[in-house]
């Protein structure tokens, strides 16, 4: 049997060859109904694009690059983000190329991709700065200081931190400490800045310790122990980074503190471990998969000419209260 061609797909979908090509590439003015009809016909016929030939004709690579700093790969959020990007781009004719920090050693090399996605760019990361200066269309998840990406998907982490702090105050917390992240990113800065602003506005005494992303559980527990030794009046703890709340919970129990009753525990990043703890931990859902989908969709729109340079899209997050922050007084009242 001869290979299925774009002409076969166009004939099956009842459209012109140009329309079929535009629909499959996500370009031109093609209605969503027509695009779905063409995609359905292509799948039914088993049509596969000759990407090498297309690259020669159009001077494109047929790929987009996804860059995640190596320090972040152990996070559940970032794995969900990658999954979201892959799911979205899979519906287009683009492949996804994973870019790692080691590429920084090849100083003269520009990634062979048509566009780039940067997840939570760290301001001090030289590789992120190089990619921003590559001349390629770049979409970032969160902002990057001093940089002007082609598009941004952003969430208001500061507002969510404020909602979390309000919740803790309303559930009888009198001294709220923050275990902040040393990561030099828009996300980390937003949370710590929001915490200090909230403490000033509500006349709470600020109590902050910082830990690096990926710090081992034993070190995190020592850090929390030192914080509580220095400020014994702390009765609530907000953990900024993914995985920290689950890691420090044993050290709280070892001090005789009952999470969800006489001590409140919350996280700025939700994870499966927090949902299964006893008690489950209050957190902000960062919507990693949706963030990846939004970044992938925005980059595809930019490459297709459907979104302008400087497009800014906001992703709304969810605050999820759980038993770890009910507080003894409120819990007794409810019961």
mmCIF file of N, CA, C and O in Angstrom, residues 61-68 81 85 89 94-100 111-119 131 136-139 295-296 299 303:
data_model
loop_
_atom_site.group_PDB
_atom_site.id
_atom_site.type_symbol
_atom_site.label_atom_id
_atom_site.label_comp_id
_atom_site.label_asym_id
_atom_site.label_seq_id
_atom_site.Cartn_x
_atom_site.Cartn_y
_atom_site.Cartn_z
ATOM 1 N N UNK A 61 11.957 23.418 12.615
ATOM 2 C CA UNK A 61 12.485 22.157 13.135
ATOM 3 C C UNK A 61 11.387 21.165 13.472
ATOM 4 O O UNK A 61 11.651 19.973 13.601
ATOM 5 N N UNK A 62 10.153 21.651 13.667
ATOM 6 C CA UNK A 62 9.066 20.767 14.074
ATOM 7 C C UNK A 62 9.159 20.360 15.524
ATOM 8 O O UNK A 62 8.566 19.358 15.931
ATOM 9 N N UNK A 63 9.918 21.138 16.334
ATOM 10 C CA UNK A 63 10.074 20.808 17.751
ATOM 11 C C UNK A 63 10.026 22.079 18.589
ATOM 12 O O UNK A 63 10.360 23.170 18.130
ATOM 13 N N UNK A 64 9.579 21.936 19.838
ATOM 14 C CA UNK A 64 9.673 23.010 20.822
ATOM 15 C C UNK A 64 10.518 22.500 21.981
ATOM 16 O O UNK A 64 10.526 21.298 22.275
ATOM 17 N N UNK A 65 11.233 23.402 22.618
ATOM 18 C CA UNK A 65 12.113 23.018 23.716
ATOM 19 C C UNK A 65 11.474 23.289 25.069
ATOM 20 O O UNK A 65 10.789 24.293 25.260
ATOM 21 N N UNK A 66 11.685 22.391 26.004
ATOM 22 C CA UNK A 66 11.190 22.547 27.375
ATOM 23 C C UNK A 66 12.387 22.505 28.314
ATOM 24 O O UNK A 66 13.123 21.518 28.362
ATOM 25 N N UNK A 67 12.570 23.587 29.075
ATOM 26 C CA UNK A 67 13.712 23.667 29.990
ATOM 27 C C UNK A 67 13.226 23.722 31.430
ATOM 28 O O UNK A 67 12.432 24.584 31.805
ATOM 29 N N UNK A 68 13.714 22.780 32.219
ATOM 30 C CA UNK A 68 13.457 22.761 33.657
ATOM 31 C C UNK A 68 14.801 22.603 34.357
ATOM 32 O O UNK A 68 15.523 21.646 34.093
ATOM 33 N N UNK A 81 3.835 19.349 35.509
ATOM 34 C CA UNK A 81 3.987 20.406 34.501
ATOM 35 C C UNK A 81 4.461 19.821 33.173
ATOM 36 O O UNK A 81 3.922 20.129 32.106
ATOM 37 N N UNK A 85 2.589 19.859 29.420
ATOM 38 C CA UNK A 85 3.184 20.333 28.165
ATOM 39 C C UNK A 85 3.102 19.249 27.098
ATOM 40 O O UNK A 85 2.671 19.496 25.961
ATOM 41 N N UNK A 89 1.113 19.598 23.476
ATOM 42 C CA UNK A 89 1.891 19.639 22.239
ATOM 43 C C UNK A 89 1.644 18.392 21.392
ATOM 44 O O UNK A 89 1.765 18.421 20.168
ATOM 45 N N UNK A 94 4.165 19.244 16.529
ATOM 46 C CA UNK A 94 5.474 19.488 17.130
ATOM 47 C C UNK A 94 5.868 18.351 18.067
ATOM 48 O O UNK A 94 5.022 17.767 18.746
ATOM 49 N N UNK A 95 7.160 18.080 18.111
ATOM 50 C CA UNK A 95 7.727 17.225 19.142
ATOM 51 C C UNK A 95 8.226 18.122 20.276
ATOM 52 O O UNK A 95 8.368 19.330 20.115
ATOM 53 N N UNK A 96 8.510 17.501 21.444
ATOM 54 C CA UNK A 96 9.065 18.252 22.569
ATOM 55 C C UNK A 96 10.488 17.772 22.826
ATOM 56 O O UNK A 96 10.732 16.569 22.970
ATOM 57 N N UNK A 97 11.419 18.709 22.854
ATOM 58 C CA UNK A 97 12.815 18.416 23.166
ATOM 59 C C UNK A 97 13.125 18.917 24.561
ATOM 60 O O UNK A 97 12.916 20.100 24.865
ATOM 61 N N UNK A 98 13.594 18.032 25.433
ATOM 62 C CA UNK A 98 13.938 18.417 26.793
ATOM 63 C C UNK A 98 15.342 19.004 26.811
ATOM 64 O O UNK A 98 16.297 18.383 26.329
ATOM 65 N N UNK A 99 15.468 20.195 27.341
ATOM 66 C CA UNK A 99 16.758 20.883 27.427
ATOM 67 C C UNK A 99 17.224 20.842 28.873
ATOM 68 O O UNK A 99 16.463 21.158 29.790
ATOM 69 N N UNK A 100 18.482 20.444 29.073
ATOM 70 C CA UNK A 100 19.027 20.325 30.426
ATOM 71 C C UNK A 100 20.124 21.352 30.640
ATOM 72 O O UNK A 100 20.655 21.933 29.692
ATOM 73 N N UNK A 111 19.555 25.977 20.806
ATOM 74 C CA UNK A 111 18.720 24.776 20.667
ATOM 75 C C UNK A 111 18.029 24.730 19.306
ATOM 76 O O UNK A 111 17.537 25.752 18.816
ATOM 77 N N UNK A 112 18.014 23.556 18.687
ATOM 78 C CA UNK A 112 17.384 23.397 17.376
ATOM 79 C C UNK A 112 15.890 23.144 17.557
ATOM 80 O O UNK A 112 15.388 22.030 17.385
ATOM 81 N N UNK A 113 15.200 24.204 17.936
ATOM 82 C CA UNK A 113 13.753 24.153 18.168
ATOM 83 C C UNK A 113 13.146 25.439 17.615
ATOM 84 O O UNK A 113 13.849 26.405 17.320
ATOM 85 N N UNK A 114 11.815 25.440 17.480
ATOM 86 C CA UNK A 114 11.120 26.620 16.967
ATOM 87 C C UNK A 114 10.687 27.576 18.071
ATOM 88 O O UNK A 114 10.368 28.742 17.800
ATOM 89 N N UNK A 115 10.639 27.097 19.295
ATOM 90 C CA UNK A 115 10.242 27.934 20.421
ATOM 91 C C UNK A 115 10.598 27.236 21.717
ATOM 92 O O UNK A 115 10.946 26.047 21.732
ATOM 93 N N UNK A 116 10.506 27.961 22.822
ATOM 94 C CA UNK A 116 10.960 27.450 24.110
ATOM 95 C C UNK A 116 9.925 27.678 25.200
ATOM 96 O O UNK A 116 9.209 28.686 25.194
ATOM 97 N N UNK A 117 9.870 26.736 26.160
ATOM 98 C CA UNK A 117 9.073 26.887 27.373
ATOM 99 C C UNK A 117 10.024 26.778 28.554
ATOM 100 O O UNK A 117 10.788 25.812 28.661
ATOM 101 N N UNK A 118 9.997 27.767 29.435
ATOM 102 C CA UNK A 118 10.818 27.771 30.638
ATOM 103 C C UNK A 118 9.898 27.684 31.848
ATOM 104 O O UNK A 118 9.035 28.535 32.035
ATOM 105 N N UNK A 119 10.097 26.644 32.651
ATOM 106 C CA UNK A 119 9.259 26.445 33.830
ATOM 107 C C UNK A 119 9.906 27.093 35.052
ATOM 108 O O UNK A 119 11.031 26.744 35.421
ATOM 109 N N UNK A 131 18.846 31.103 27.148
ATOM 110 C CA UNK A 131 17.671 30.745 26.352
ATOM 111 C C UNK A 131 16.804 31.973 26.082
ATOM 112 O O UNK A 131 16.254 32.117 24.991
ATOM 113 N N UNK A 136 14.695 33.084 19.972
ATOM 114 C CA UNK A 136 13.537 32.226 19.719
ATOM 115 C C UNK A 136 12.339 32.711 20.533
ATOM 116 O O UNK A 136 12.504 33.343 21.576
ATOM 117 N N UNK A 137 11.104 32.421 20.085
ATOM 118 C CA UNK A 137 9.936 32.713 20.923
ATOM 119 C C UNK A 137 10.035 31.935 22.232
ATOM 120 O O UNK A 137 10.318 30.736 22.226
ATOM 121 N N UNK A 138 9.820 32.624 23.356
ATOM 122 C CA UNK A 138 9.944 31.999 24.671
ATOM 123 C C UNK A 138 8.680 32.259 25.484
ATOM 124 O O UNK A 138 8.228 33.398 25.599
ATOM 125 N N UNK A 139 8.127 31.188 26.053
ATOM 126 C CA UNK A 139 7.023 31.299 27.003
ATOM 127 C C UNK A 139 7.547 30.849 28.361
ATOM 128 O O UNK A 139 8.155 29.779 28.468
ATOM 129 N N UNK A 295 1.069 26.765 29.149
ATOM 130 C CA UNK A 295 2.314 27.194 28.509
ATOM 131 C C UNK A 295 2.445 26.589 27.118
ATOM 132 O O UNK A 295 2.831 27.268 26.160
ATOM 133 N N UNK A 296 2.127 25.302 26.981
ATOM 134 C CA UNK A 296 2.195 24.656 25.678
ATOM 135 C C UNK A 296 1.229 25.285 24.693
ATOM 136 O O UNK A 296 1.583 25.546 23.531
ATOM 137 N N UNK A 299 2.498 28.823 23.612
ATOM 138 C CA UNK A 299 3.598 28.781 22.647
ATOM 139 C C UNK A 299 3.102 28.364 21.267
ATOM 140 O O UNK A 299 3.503 28.947 20.249
ATOM 141 N N UNK A 303 3.459 30.543 17.848
ATOM 142 C CA UNK A 303 4.087 30.013 16.631
ATOM 143 C C UNK A 303 3.125 30.040 15.447
ATOM 144 O O UNK A 303 3.545 30.197 14.298
#
